[in-house]
Amino acid sequence: MNDTAALQPNAVIGIVGGGQLGRMSAMAAARLGYRTHILTQDASGPAAQVSDAITLGAYDDPEALEAFARAVDVVTFEFENISADALDHLSRHCPVRPSGHILRISQDRLAEKTFLSQAGIPLAPWHAVQERADLHAAAERLGLPLILKTTRNGYDGKGQIRVHDAAELENAFDSLAPHPLVAEGMVDFACELSVMVARGTDGTVRCFDTVQNHHWQGILDLTLAPAPVMDAIAQDARTLATRIAQALDLVGIMGVEMFLSRTGTLMVNEIAPRPHNSGHWTMDACPQDQFDLHIRAVAGLPLPPAVRHSDAVMKNLVGPEDMALWPDIVATPGHIPHLYGKAQALPGRKMGHVNLLFPFGGLPGEFGIRAALGPLATRCAAPDLAEQES
């Protein structure tokens, strides 16, 4: 097995996970002439609908893993709530990109913050809460209010509680599981930024433009590309993303979320070594999008520059409320819709997204964005607001 040779056309890329990121990765793989095989627990899920083959089974089932490994030439994953041990098992048969080592870091907030701190990456103030006795030490160090988070399985605002005073610490600790937890200090931040960074098997690193994210009820709602910040700040964000990708020895794509403080300081919030919701704007605003670069990296192909030809706004479609607007969305000029093929529009569930394009350098302000959103304007976060609970 040659771990560095580029995959030939018609090779099979295995994707662990059957959600929308797997779906869009499979579609990118098809454009590059590859076949995809999905390891999933849902035979009719978003990724299974567009893949060449599926293995149906649990992500830690040895028999399912063996069958999957025998059928693919390389493995990647589309979400982080899977077993790193399973990836290690798969790596005995074929390359796994990104590696199980990176997954272990990213899926545990404590491991992630420890790694980033040791790599010299600036972070928001934090404190490990290994046991109940650590609560008051965390509050004394970070001040109140603070955010108490689980180290695992937290996403879209889940697995976290904002603690306003000392009397709430014990209840918050008891309400969150599993332990240990991580306490994060509140940051007086101006906005949230993120960068999609890809790194190839040859060490080449490509960064898409820095973008600004706005959340609504703990879920990413809008992404503005490029971020309306000074060029120096946008470049510093890309530099941080590059440093993290190199420190991890990443192969694949990764989303890096950051806070920009009101004093102009960048602090990394978290990393996601996979395609990311805040990179969906690239699907229509760039010659090669985040999924294309991810598949190219996973397949050992050269990475093209990560450039954009247009400014863009990405709007998530969440739950039955947004999907009720679907007839109006598809009838609105300029809306580029992407649906994920999910059967039920459940509350808080990401069903798809809409991209809006603008001339390069012509991203409008708040009122222009709202006008372009049309029927979605009443179902979005104000572009001048953001939530730390992301």
mmCIF file of C-alpha atoms in Angstrom:
data_model
loop_
_atom_site.group_PDB
_atom_site.id
_atom_site.type_symbol
_atom_site.label_atom_id
_atom_site.label_comp_id
_atom_site.label_asym_id
_atom_site.label_seq_id
_atom_site.Cartn_x
_atom_site.Cartn_y
_atom_site.Cartn_z
ATOM 1 C CA MET A 1 0.000 0.000 0.000
ATOM 2 C CA ASN A 2 1.518 3.321 -1.131
ATOM 3 C CA ASP A 3 0.163 5.960 1.236
ATOM 4 C CA THR A 4 1.409 8.893 -0.862
ATOM 5 C CA ALA A 5 0.434 7.935 -4.418
ATOM 6 C CA ALA A 6 -2.525 9.799 -5.892
ATOM 7 C CA LEU A 7 -5.646 7.729 -6.391
ATOM 8 C CA GLN A 8 -6.464 6.875 -9.976
ATOM 9 C CA PRO A 9 -9.892 7.615 -11.491
ATOM 10 C CA ASN A 10 -12.601 5.151 -10.393
ATOM 11 C CA ALA A 11 -10.828 4.483 -7.111
ATOM 12 C CA VAL A 12 -13.167 4.235 -4.129
ATOM 13 C CA ILE A 13 -13.205 6.844 -1.378
ATOM 14 C CA GLY A 14 -14.759 5.593 1.841
ATOM 15 C CA ILE A 15 -16.693 8.128 3.895
ATOM 16 C CA VAL A 16 -17.573 7.372 7.511
ATOM 17 C CA GLY A 17 -20.925 8.998 8.203
ATOM 18 C CA GLY A 18 -24.048 9.437 6.124
ATOM 19 C CA GLY A 19 -25.069 13.068 6.666
ATOM 20 C CA GLN A 20 -25.081 16.129 4.458
ATOM 21 C CA LEU A 21 -21.319 16.681 4.587
ATOM 22 C CA GLY A 22 -20.829 13.134 3.338
ATOM 23 C CA ARG A 23 -23.416 13.800 0.639
ATOM 24 C CA MET A 24 -21.647 16.888 -0.679
ATOM 25 C CA SER A 25 -18.245 15.196 -0.396
ATOM 26 C CA ALA A 26 -19.543 12.268 -2.456
ATOM 27 C CA MET A 27 -20.828 14.652 -5.112
ATOM 28 C CA ALA A 28 -17.429 16.363 -5.270
ATOM 29 C CA ALA A 29 -15.714 12.975 -5.548
ATOM 30 C CA ALA A 30 -17.954 12.051 -8.473
ATOM 31 C CA ARG A 31 -16.954 15.223 -10.316
ATOM 32 C CA LEU A 32 -13.318 14.177 -9.945
ATOM 33 C CA GLY A 33 -14.022 10.685 -11.290
ATOM 34 C CA TYR A 34 -14.052 8.779 -7.996
ATOM 35 C CA ARG A 35 -16.577 6.399 -6.544
ATOM 36 C CA THR A 36 -17.739 6.661 -2.961
ATOM 37 C CA HIS A 37 -18.692 4.060 -0.391
ATOM 38 C CA ILE A 38 -20.492 5.226 2.755
ATOM 39 C CA LEU A 39 -20.338 3.606 6.188
ATOM 40 C CA THR A 40 -23.649 4.616 7.719
ATOM 41 C CA GLN A 41 -26.424 3.574 10.036
ATOM 42 C CA ASP A 42 -29.104 5.032 7.739
ATOM 43 C CA ALA A 43 -29.572 3.339 4.369
ATOM 44 C CA SER A 44 -31.681 6.240 3.072
ATOM 45 C CA GLY A 45 -29.684 9.131 4.570
ATOM 46 C CA PRO A 46 -28.315 12.135 2.656
ATOM 47 C CA ALA A 47 -24.955 10.583 1.702
ATOM 48 C CA ALA A 48 -26.359 7.143 0.847
ATOM 49 C CA GLN A 49 -28.667 8.743 -1.717
ATOM 50 C CA VAL A 50 -25.748 9.845 -3.911
ATOM 51 C CA SER A 51 -23.053 7.223 -3.208
ATOM 52 C CA ASP A 52 -22.041 4.180 -5.238
ATOM 53 C CA ALA A 53 -22.298 1.772 -2.305
ATOM 54 C CA ILE A 54 -22.972 1.641 1.413
ATOM 55 C CA THR A 55 -22.004 -0.541 4.319
ATOM 56 C CA LEU A 56 -24.792 -0.507 6.865
ATOM 57 C CA GLY A 57 -23.594 -0.811 10.424
ATOM 58 C CA ALA A 58 -22.454 0.868 13.611
ATOM 59 C CA TYR A 59 -19.278 2.920 13.454
ATOM 60 C CA ASP A 60 -17.602 0.708 16.064
ATOM 61 C CA ASP A 61 -18.856 -2.651 14.723
ATOM 62 C CA PRO A 62 -15.757 -4.748 13.861
ATOM 63 C CA GLU A 63 -17.568 -6.721 11.150
ATOM 64 C CA ALA A 64 -18.930 -3.584 9.485
ATOM 65 C CA LEU A 65 -15.500 -1.934 9.679
ATOM 66 C CA GLU A 66 -13.813 -4.953 8.099
ATOM 67 C CA ALA A 67 -16.330 -5.091 5.239
ATOM 68 C CA PHE A 68 -16.004 -1.354 4.683
ATOM 69 C CA ALA A 69 -12.195 -1.386 4.743
ATOM 70 C CA ARG A 70 -12.023 -4.170 2.155
ATOM 71 C CA ALA A 71 -14.177 -2.158 -0.258
ATOM 72 C CA VAL A 72 -12.337 1.193 -0.294
ATOM 73 C CA ASP A 73 -8.956 2.675 -1.221
ATOM 74 C CA VAL A 74 -8.860 5.550 1.280
ATOM 75 C CA VAL A 75 -11.065 6.638 4.189
ATOM 76 C CA THR A 76 -12.269 10.006 5.405
ATOM 77 C CA PHE A 77 -15.075 11.049 7.757
ATOM 78 C CA GLU A 78 -17.830 13.647 7.707
ATOM 79 C CA PHE A 79 -18.526 14.149 11.393
ATOM 80 C CA GLU A 80 -16.603 13.777 14.623
ATOM 81 C CA ASN A 81 -18.899 11.775 16.904
ATOM 82 C CA ILE A 82 -17.328 8.498 15.830
ATOM 83 C CA SER A 83 -14.694 6.255 17.327
ATOM 84 C CA ALA A 84 -11.069 7.228 16.787
ATOM 85 C CA ASP A 85 -10.238 3.602 17.585
ATOM 86 C CA ALA A 86 -12.384 2.613 14.607
ATOM 87 C CA LEU A 87 -10.318 4.902 12.376
ATOM 88 C CA ASP A 88 -7.160 3.289 13.733
ATOM 89 C CA HIS A 89 -8.626 -0.096 12.822
ATOM 90 C CA LEU A 90 -9.374 1.101 9.291
ATOM 91 C CA SER A 91 -5.857 2.547 8.931
ATOM 92 C CA ARG A 92 -4.454 -0.983 9.032
ATOM 93 C CA HIS A 93 -6.060 -1.559 5.641
ATOM 94 C CA CYS A 94 -5.829 1.813 3.869
ATOM 95 C CA PRO A 95 -4.899 5.467 4.487
ATOM 96 C CA VAL A 96 -7.247 7.422 6.767
ATOM 97 C CA ARG A 97 -7.351 11.166 6.118
ATOM 98 C CA PRO A 98 -7.539 13.077 8.457
ATOM 99 C CA SER A 99 -6.026 10.628 10.927
ATOM 100 C CA GLY A 100 -7.513 9.138 14.059
ATOM 101 C CA HIS A 101 -4.933 11.125 16.035
ATOM 102 C CA ILE A 102 -6.460 14.384 14.788
ATOM 103 C CA LEU A 103 -9.969 13.137 15.512
ATOM 104 C CA ARG A 104 -8.999 12.352 19.118
ATOM 105 C CA ILE A 105 -7.892 15.938 19.555
ATOM 106 C CA SER A 106 -10.844 17.614 17.865
ATOM 107 C CA GLN A 107 -13.625 15.545 19.430
ATOM 108 C CA ASP A 108 -12.558 16.349 22.984
ATOM 109 C CA ARG A 109 -12.606 20.014 23.980
ATOM 110 C CA LEU A 110 -10.070 19.477 26.754
ATOM 111 C CA ALA A 111 -7.627 17.665 24.467
ATOM 112 C CA GLU A 112 -8.198 20.289 21.773
ATOM 113 C CA LYS A 113 -7.530 23.255 24.051
ATOM 114 C CA THR A 114 -4.477 21.559 25.537
ATOM 115 C CA PHE A 115 -3.031 20.843 22.090
ATOM 116 C CA LEU A 116 -3.691 24.344 20.784
ATOM 117 C CA SER A 117 -2.241 25.945 23.907
ATOM 118 C CA GLN A 118 0.926 23.850 23.594
ATOM 119 C CA ALA A 119 1.161 24.884 19.918
ATOM 120 C CA GLY A 120 1.101 28.548 20.933
ATOM 121 C CA ILE A 121 -2.332 29.244 19.448
ATOM 122 C CA PRO A 122 -4.246 32.057 21.211
ATOM 123 C CA LEU A 123 -7.425 30.863 22.930
ATOM 124 C CA ALA A 124 -10.208 32.384 24.982
ATOM 125 C CA PRO A 125 -9.581 31.926 28.739
ATOM 126 C CA TRP A 126 -10.465 28.403 29.873
ATOM 127 C CA HIS A 127 -10.178 26.055 32.818
ATOM 128 C CA ALA A 128 -10.475 22.270 33.042
ATOM 129 C CA VAL A 129 -13.267 21.076 35.355
ATOM 130 C CA GLN A 130 -12.243 17.518 36.111
ATOM 131 C CA GLU A 131 -14.490 17.244 39.170
ATOM 132 C CA ARG A 132 -16.915 19.246 41.253
ATOM 133 C CA ALA A 133 -14.109 20.724 43.341
ATOM 134 C CA ASP A 134 -12.755 22.529 40.250
ATOM 135 C CA LEU A 135 -15.913 24.601 39.760
ATOM 136 C CA HIS A 136 -15.122 27.443 42.120
ATOM 137 C CA ALA A 137 -11.470 27.570 41.033
ATOM 138 C CA ALA A 138 -12.706 27.997 37.459
ATOM 139 C CA ALA A 139 -15.103 30.752 38.493
ATOM 140 C CA GLU A 140 -12.361 32.548 40.442
ATOM 141 C CA ARG A 141 -9.942 32.372 37.524
ATOM 142 C CA LEU A 142 -12.356 33.199 34.710
ATOM 143 C CA GLY A 143 -14.906 35.342 36.491
ATOM 144 C CA LEU A 144 -18.671 35.159 36.095
ATOM 145 C CA PRO A 145 -20.601 34.733 33.937
ATOM 146 C CA LEU A 146 -18.840 31.818 32.249
ATOM 147 C CA ILE A 147 -19.848 28.991 29.912
ATOM 148 C CA LEU A 148 -19.613 25.399 31.134
ATOM 149 C CA LYS A 149 -19.312 22.868 28.310
ATOM 150 C CA THR A 150 -19.083 19.132 27.887
ATOM 151 C CA THR A 151 -15.801 17.968 26.418
ATOM 152 C CA ARG A 152 -17.600 15.759 23.887
ATOM 153 C CA ASN A 153 -20.686 15.669 21.674
ATOM 154 C CA GLY A 154 -21.431 19.381 21.839
ATOM 155 C CA TYR A 155 -22.616 21.044 18.634
ATOM 156 C CA ASP A 156 -25.168 23.640 17.493
ATOM 157 C CA GLY A 157 -25.365 25.093 20.992
ATOM 158 C CA LYS A 158 -25.877 21.714 22.708
ATOM 159 C CA GLY A 159 -23.851 20.454 25.655
ATOM 160 C CA GLN A 160 -23.293 23.833 27.269
ATOM 161 C CA ILE A 161 -24.778 26.082 29.931
ATOM 162 C CA ARG A 162 -24.136 29.731 30.637
ATOM 163 C CA VAL A 163 -23.513 30.218 34.369
ATOM 164 C CA HIS A 164 -24.381 33.702 35.618
ATOM 165 C CA ASP A 165 -23.557 33.425 39.333
ATOM 166 C CA ALA A 166 -21.881 31.056 41.783
ATOM 167 C CA ALA A 167 -25.208 29.616 42.957
ATOM 168 C CA GLU A 168 -25.718 28.088 39.491
ATOM 169 C CA LEU A 169 -22.373 26.271 39.290
ATOM 170 C CA GLU A 170 -23.408 23.056 41.032
ATOM 171 C CA ASN A 171 -26.638 22.630 39.062
ATOM 172 C CA ALA A 172 -24.823 23.282 35.775
ATOM 173 C CA PHE A 173 -22.202 20.672 36.653
ATOM 174 C CA ASP A 174 -24.913 18.107 37.446
ATOM 175 C CA SER A 175 -26.872 18.913 34.272
ATOM 176 C CA LEU A 176 -24.001 18.312 31.874
ATOM 177 C CA ALA A 177 -22.535 14.912 31.049
ATOM 178 C CA PRO A 178 -20.213 13.207 30.572
ATOM 179 C CA HIS A 179 -17.581 14.666 32.870
ATOM 180 C CA PRO A 180 -14.978 16.164 32.829
ATOM 181 C CA LEU A 181 -16.147 19.570 31.612
ATOM 182 C CA VAL A 182 -14.459 22.711 30.347
ATOM 183 C CA ALA A 183 -15.205 26.197 31.640
ATOM 184 C CA GLU A 184 -14.722 29.076 29.212
ATOM 185 C CA GLY A 185 -14.506 32.731 30.133
ATOM 186 C CA MET A 186 -16.859 35.168 28.448
ATOM 187 C CA VAL A 187 -15.167 37.135 25.692
ATOM 188 C CA ASP A 188 -16.148 40.678 24.785
ATOM 189 C CA PHE A 189 -15.954 39.859 21.109
ATOM 190 C CA ALA A 190 -16.866 41.854 18.048
ATOM 191 C CA CYS A 191 -17.712 38.853 15.880
ATOM 192 C CA GLU A 192 -16.986 35.213 15.095
ATOM 193 C CA LEU A 193 -14.714 34.456 12.161
ATOM 194 C CA SER A 194 -13.775 31.173 10.546
ATOM 195 C CA VAL A 195 -11.348 29.854 7.964
ATOM 196 C CA MET A 196 -11.471 26.687 5.893
ATOM 197 C CA VAL A 197 -7.932 25.352 5.486
ATOM 198 C CA ALA A 198 -6.898 22.366 3.358
ATOM 199 C CA ARG A 199 -3.578 20.548 3.429
ATOM 200 C CA GLY A 200 -2.411 17.961 0.918
ATOM 201 C CA THR A 201 -0.270 14.860 1.263
ATOM 202 C CA ASP A 202 2.697 16.902 0.002
ATOM 203 C CA GLY A 203 2.259 19.530 2.730
ATOM 204 C CA THR A 204 0.721 22.173 0.478
ATOM 205 C CA VAL A 205 -1.680 24.378 2.446
ATOM 206 C CA ARG A 206 -4.575 26.344 0.942
ATOM 207 C CA CYS A 207 -6.845 28.716 2.874
ATOM 208 C CA PHE A 208 -10.168 30.050 1.690
ATOM 209 C CA ASP A 209 -10.990 33.625 2.573
ATOM 210 C CA THR A 210 -11.786 34.467 6.175
ATOM 211 C CA VAL A 211 -15.549 34.692 6.729
ATOM 212 C CA GLN A 212 -17.848 36.091 9.405
ATOM 213 C CA ASN A 213 -20.507 33.925 11.062
ATOM 214 C CA HIS A 214 -23.790 34.883 12.713
ATOM 215 C CA HIS A 215 -25.751 32.487 14.911
ATOM 216 C CA TRP A 216 -29.384 32.244 15.849
ATOM 217 C CA GLN A 217 -30.465 30.128 18.830
ATOM 218 C CA GLY A 218 -27.031 28.507 18.957
ATOM 219 C CA ILE A 219 -27.048 27.364 15.306
ATOM 220 C CA LEU A 220 -25.048 28.904 12.472
ATOM 221 C CA ASP A 221 -27.445 31.071 10.513
ATOM 222 C CA LEU A 222 -25.496 33.348 8.150
ATOM 223 C CA THR A 223 -21.952 33.324 6.778
ATOM 224 C CA LEU A 224 -20.597 36.439 5.047
ATOM 225 C CA ALA A 225 -17.744 35.945 2.582
ATOM 226 C CA PRO A 226 -15.411 37.703 2.835
ATOM 227 C CA ALA A 227 -15.596 38.825 6.447
ATOM 228 C CA PRO A 228 -16.085 42.591 6.689
ATOM 229 C CA VAL A 229 -12.904 43.094 8.737
ATOM 230 C CA MET A 230 -9.548 44.718 8.055
ATOM 231 C CA ASP A 231 -7.298 42.844 5.633
ATOM 232 C CA ALA A 232 -4.641 42.404 8.320
ATOM 233 C CA ILE A 233 -7.108 40.637 10.621
ATOM 234 C CA ALA A 234 -8.336 38.379 7.795
ATOM 235 C CA GLN A 235 -4.736 37.464 6.974
ATOM 236 C CA ASP A 236 -3.905 36.791 10.626
ATOM 237 C CA ALA A 237 -6.875 34.401 10.785
ATOM 238 C CA ARG A 238 -5.588 32.492 7.761
ATOM 239 C CA THR A 239 -2.118 32.374 9.304
ATOM 240 C CA LEU A 240 -3.518 30.849 12.501
ATOM 241 C CA ALA A 241 -5.454 28.249 10.493
ATOM 242 C CA THR A 242 -2.316 27.351 8.555
ATOM 243 C CA ARG A 243 -0.270 26.974 11.754
ATOM 244 C CA ILE A 244 -2.867 24.609 13.217
ATOM 245 C CA ALA A 245 -3.062 22.503 10.038
ATOM 246 C CA GLN A 246 0.706 22.126 10.004
ATOM 247 C CA ALA A 247 0.932 21.354 13.731
ATOM 248 C CA LEU A 248 -1.665 18.596 13.306
ATOM 249 C CA ASP A 249 -0.025 17.210 10.136
ATOM 250 C CA LEU A 250 -3.496 17.498 8.625
ATOM 251 C CA VAL A 251 -4.421 15.815 5.351
ATOM 252 C CA GLY A 252 -7.860 16.969 4.268
ATOM 253 C CA ILE A 253 -9.850 20.081 5.083
ATOM 254 C CA MET A 254 -10.542 21.692 8.435
ATOM 255 C CA GLY A 255 -12.736 24.487 9.731
ATOM 256 C CA VAL A 256 -11.164 26.802 12.318
ATOM 257 C CA GLU A 257 -13.570 28.984 14.301
ATOM 258 C CA MET A 258 -12.257 32.109 16.020
ATOM 259 C CA PHE A 259 -13.448 35.021 18.110
ATOM 260 C CA LEU A 260 -12.340 38.554 17.225
ATOM 261 C CA SER A 261 -12.295 40.674 20.364
ATOM 262 C CA ARG A 262 -13.280 44.312 20.351
ATOM 263 C CA THR A 263 -9.603 45.160 20.829
ATOM 264 C CA GLY A 264 -8.684 43.343 17.594
ATOM 265 C CA THR A 265 -7.330 40.133 19.147
ATOM 266 C CA LEU A 266 -8.029 36.757 17.537
ATOM 267 C CA MET A 267 -8.739 33.737 19.755
ATOM 268 C CA VAL A 268 -9.386 30.265 18.352
ATOM 269 C CA ASN A 269 -12.635 28.744 19.594
ATOM 270 C CA GLU A 270 -12.561 25.249 18.075
ATOM 271 C CA ILE A 271 -11.439 23.166 15.120
ATOM 272 C CA ALA A 272 -13.363 20.718 12.943
ATOM 273 C CA PRO A 273 -11.182 18.454 10.730
ATOM 274 C CA ARG A 274 -13.783 17.958 8.002
ATOM 275 C CA PRO A 275 -15.903 20.094 5.671
ATOM 276 C CA HIS A 276 -17.777 22.682 7.705
ATOM 277 C CA ASN A 277 -21.079 24.528 7.572
ATOM 278 C CA SER A 278 -19.275 27.877 7.433
ATOM 279 C CA GLY A 279 -17.566 26.761 4.195
ATOM 280 C CA HIS A 280 -20.746 26.094 2.221
ATOM 281 C CA TRP A 281 -20.508 29.503 0.537
ATOM 282 C CA THR A 282 -17.558 28.128 -1.474
ATOM 283 C CA MET A 283 -19.902 25.833 -3.420
ATOM 284 C CA ASP A 284 -21.034 28.713 -5.637
ATOM 285 C CA ALA A 285 -18.495 31.499 -5.048
ATOM 286 C CA CYS A 286 -15.287 29.565 -5.858
ATOM 287 C CA PRO A 287 -13.974 27.594 -8.858
ATOM 288 C CA GLN A 288 -13.109 24.739 -6.473
ATOM 289 C CA ASP A 289 -15.111 24.535 -3.265
ATOM 290 C CA GLN A 290 -14.303 23.125 0.177
ATOM 291 C CA PHE A 291 -15.516 19.654 -0.774
ATOM 292 C CA ASP A 292 -13.390 19.627 -3.928
ATOM 293 C CA LEU A 293 -10.242 20.535 -1.975
ATOM 294 C CA HIS A 294 -11.073 17.996 0.714
ATOM 295 C CA ILE A 295 -11.462 15.169 -1.796
ATOM 296 C CA ARG A 296 -8.327 16.250 -3.672
ATOM 297 C CA ALA A 297 -6.341 16.170 -0.415
ATOM 298 C CA VAL A 298 -7.786 12.811 0.643
ATOM 299 C CA ALA A 299 -7.052 11.362 -2.819
ATOM 300 C CA GLY A 300 -3.484 12.672 -2.873
ATOM 301 C CA LEU A 301 -4.100 15.090 -5.756
ATOM 302 C CA PRO A 302 -2.462 18.526 -6.057
ATOM 303 C CA LEU A 303 -4.403 21.337 -4.403
ATOM 304 C CA PRO A 304 -5.396 24.324 -6.544
ATOM 305 C CA PRO A 305 -5.469 27.822 -5.048
ATOM 306 C CA ALA A 306 -8.488 28.434 -2.790
ATOM 307 C CA VAL A 307 -9.809 31.548 -4.506
ATOM 308 C CA ARG A 308 -13.232 33.114 -4.883
ATOM 309 C CA HIS A 309 -14.713 34.795 -7.945
ATOM 310 C CA SER A 310 -17.656 36.350 -6.068
ATOM 311 C CA ASP A 311 -18.623 37.625 -2.666
ATOM 312 C CA ALA A 312 -21.292 35.507 -1.010
ATOM 313 C CA VAL A 313 -23.794 35.064 1.775
ATOM 314 C CA MET A 314 -24.753 31.586 2.985
ATOM 315 C CA LYS A 315 -28.088 31.185 4.772
ATOM 316 C CA ASN A 316 -28.897 27.933 6.549
ATOM 317 C CA LEU A 317 -32.360 26.398 6.170
ATOM 318 C CA VAL A 318 -33.308 25.029 9.575
ATOM 319 C CA GLY A 319 -36.361 23.064 10.659
ATOM 320 C CA PRO A 320 -39.962 23.201 9.488
ATOM 321 C CA GLU A 321 -40.079 26.994 9.737
ATOM 322 C CA ASP A 322 -37.492 27.586 7.010
ATOM 323 C CA MET A 323 -38.719 24.700 4.872
ATOM 324 C CA ALA A 324 -42.214 26.193 4.890
ATOM 325 C CA LEU A 325 -40.683 28.987 2.793
ATOM 326 C CA TRP A 326 -39.315 26.569 0.180
ATOM 327 C CA PRO A 327 -41.763 27.500 -2.632
ATOM 328 C CA ASP A 328 -40.834 31.167 -2.216
ATOM 329 C CA ILE A 329 -37.103 30.401 -1.941
ATOM 330 C CA VAL A 330 -36.921 28.578 -5.269
ATOM 331 C CA ALA A 331 -38.990 31.320 -6.894
ATOM 332 C CA THR A 332 -36.655 34.112 -5.752
ATOM 333 C CA PRO A 333 -34.104 35.250 -8.367
ATOM 334 C CA GLY A 334 -30.525 34.952 -7.157
ATOM 335 C CA HIS A 335 -31.199 32.252 -4.574
ATOM 336 C CA ILE A 336 -29.007 29.175 -5.137
ATOM 337 C CA PRO A 337 -30.587 26.406 -3.036
ATOM 338 C CA HIS A 338 -28.946 23.222 -1.791
ATOM 339 C CA LEU A 339 -31.169 20.648 -0.076
ATOM 340 C CA TYR A 340 -29.753 17.677 1.814
ATOM 341 C CA GLY A 341 -32.414 15.045 1.176
ATOM 342 C CA LYS A 342 -33.511 14.653 4.792
ATOM 343 C CA ALA A 343 -36.904 13.038 5.219
ATOM 344 C CA GLN A 344 -38.253 15.147 8.095
ATOM 345 C CA ALA A 345 -37.909 18.829 8.841
ATOM 346 C CA LEU A 346 -37.483 18.575 12.604
ATOM 347 C CA PRO A 347 -37.029 21.640 14.844
ATOM 348 C CA GLY A 348 -33.380 22.735 14.882
ATOM 349 C CA ARG A 349 -32.434 20.368 12.059
ATOM 350 C CA LYS A 350 -30.334 21.675 9.175
ATOM 351 C CA MET A 351 -32.272 20.841 6.024
ATOM 352 C CA GLY A 352 -30.204 22.724 3.477
ATOM 353 C CA HIS A 353 -28.768 26.123 2.697
ATOM 354 C CA VAL A 354 -29.091 28.948 0.203
ATOM 355 C CA ASN A 355 -26.154 30.828 -1.311
ATOM 356 C CA LEU A 356 -26.410 34.392 -2.584
ATOM 357 C CA LEU A 357 -23.684 35.775 -4.857
ATOM 358 C CA PHE A 358 -22.516 39.369 -5.274
ATOM 359 C CA PRO A 359 -19.814 40.926 -7.481
ATOM 360 C CA PHE A 360 -16.268 40.470 -6.188
ATOM 361 C CA GLY A 361 -15.712 43.188 -3.603
ATOM 362 C CA GLY A 362 -19.410 44.062 -3.621
ATOM 363 C CA LEU A 363 -20.751 42.385 -0.472
ATOM 364 C CA PRO A 364 -23.564 44.681 0.711
ATOM 365 C CA GLY A 365 -24.271 45.857 4.228
ATOM 366 C CA GLU A 366 -27.068 44.739 6.525
ATOM 367 C CA PHE A 367 -29.944 46.266 4.559
ATOM 368 C CA GLY A 368 -28.621 44.977 1.235
ATOM 369 C CA ILE A 369 -28.239 41.468 2.637
ATOM 370 C CA ARG A 370 -31.759 41.516 4.044
ATOM 371 C CA ALA A 371 -33.134 42.691 0.707
ATOM 372 C CA ALA A 372 -31.311 39.905 -1.133
ATOM 373 C CA LEU A 373 -32.584 37.285 1.316
ATOM 374 C CA GLY A 374 -36.150 38.051 0.294
ATOM 375 C CA PRO A 375 -38.541 35.626 2.003
ATOM 376 C CA LEU A 376 -35.756 34.469 4.335
ATOM 377 C CA ALA A 377 -35.120 37.959 5.727
ATOM 378 C CA THR A 378 -37.525 37.446 8.616
ATOM 379 C CA ARG A 379 -35.892 34.117 9.476
ATOM 380 C CA CYS A 380 -32.310 35.209 10.077
ATOM 381 C CA ALA A 381 -29.961 36.716 12.607
ATOM 382 C CA ALA A 382 -29.220 40.408 12.191
ATOM 383 C CA PRO A 383 -25.786 40.675 10.532
ATOM 384 C CA ASP A 384 -24.550 42.926 13.334
ATOM 385 C CA LEU A 385 -25.260 40.301 16.006
ATOM 386 C CA ALA A 386 -23.458 37.087 16.988
ATOM 387 C CA GLU A 387 -23.634 34.613 19.866
ATOM 388 C CA GLN A 388 -20.653 33.192 21.707
ATOM 389 C CA GLU A 389 -22.515 29.919 22.329
ATOM 390 C CA SER A 390 -21.360 28.324 19.109
#
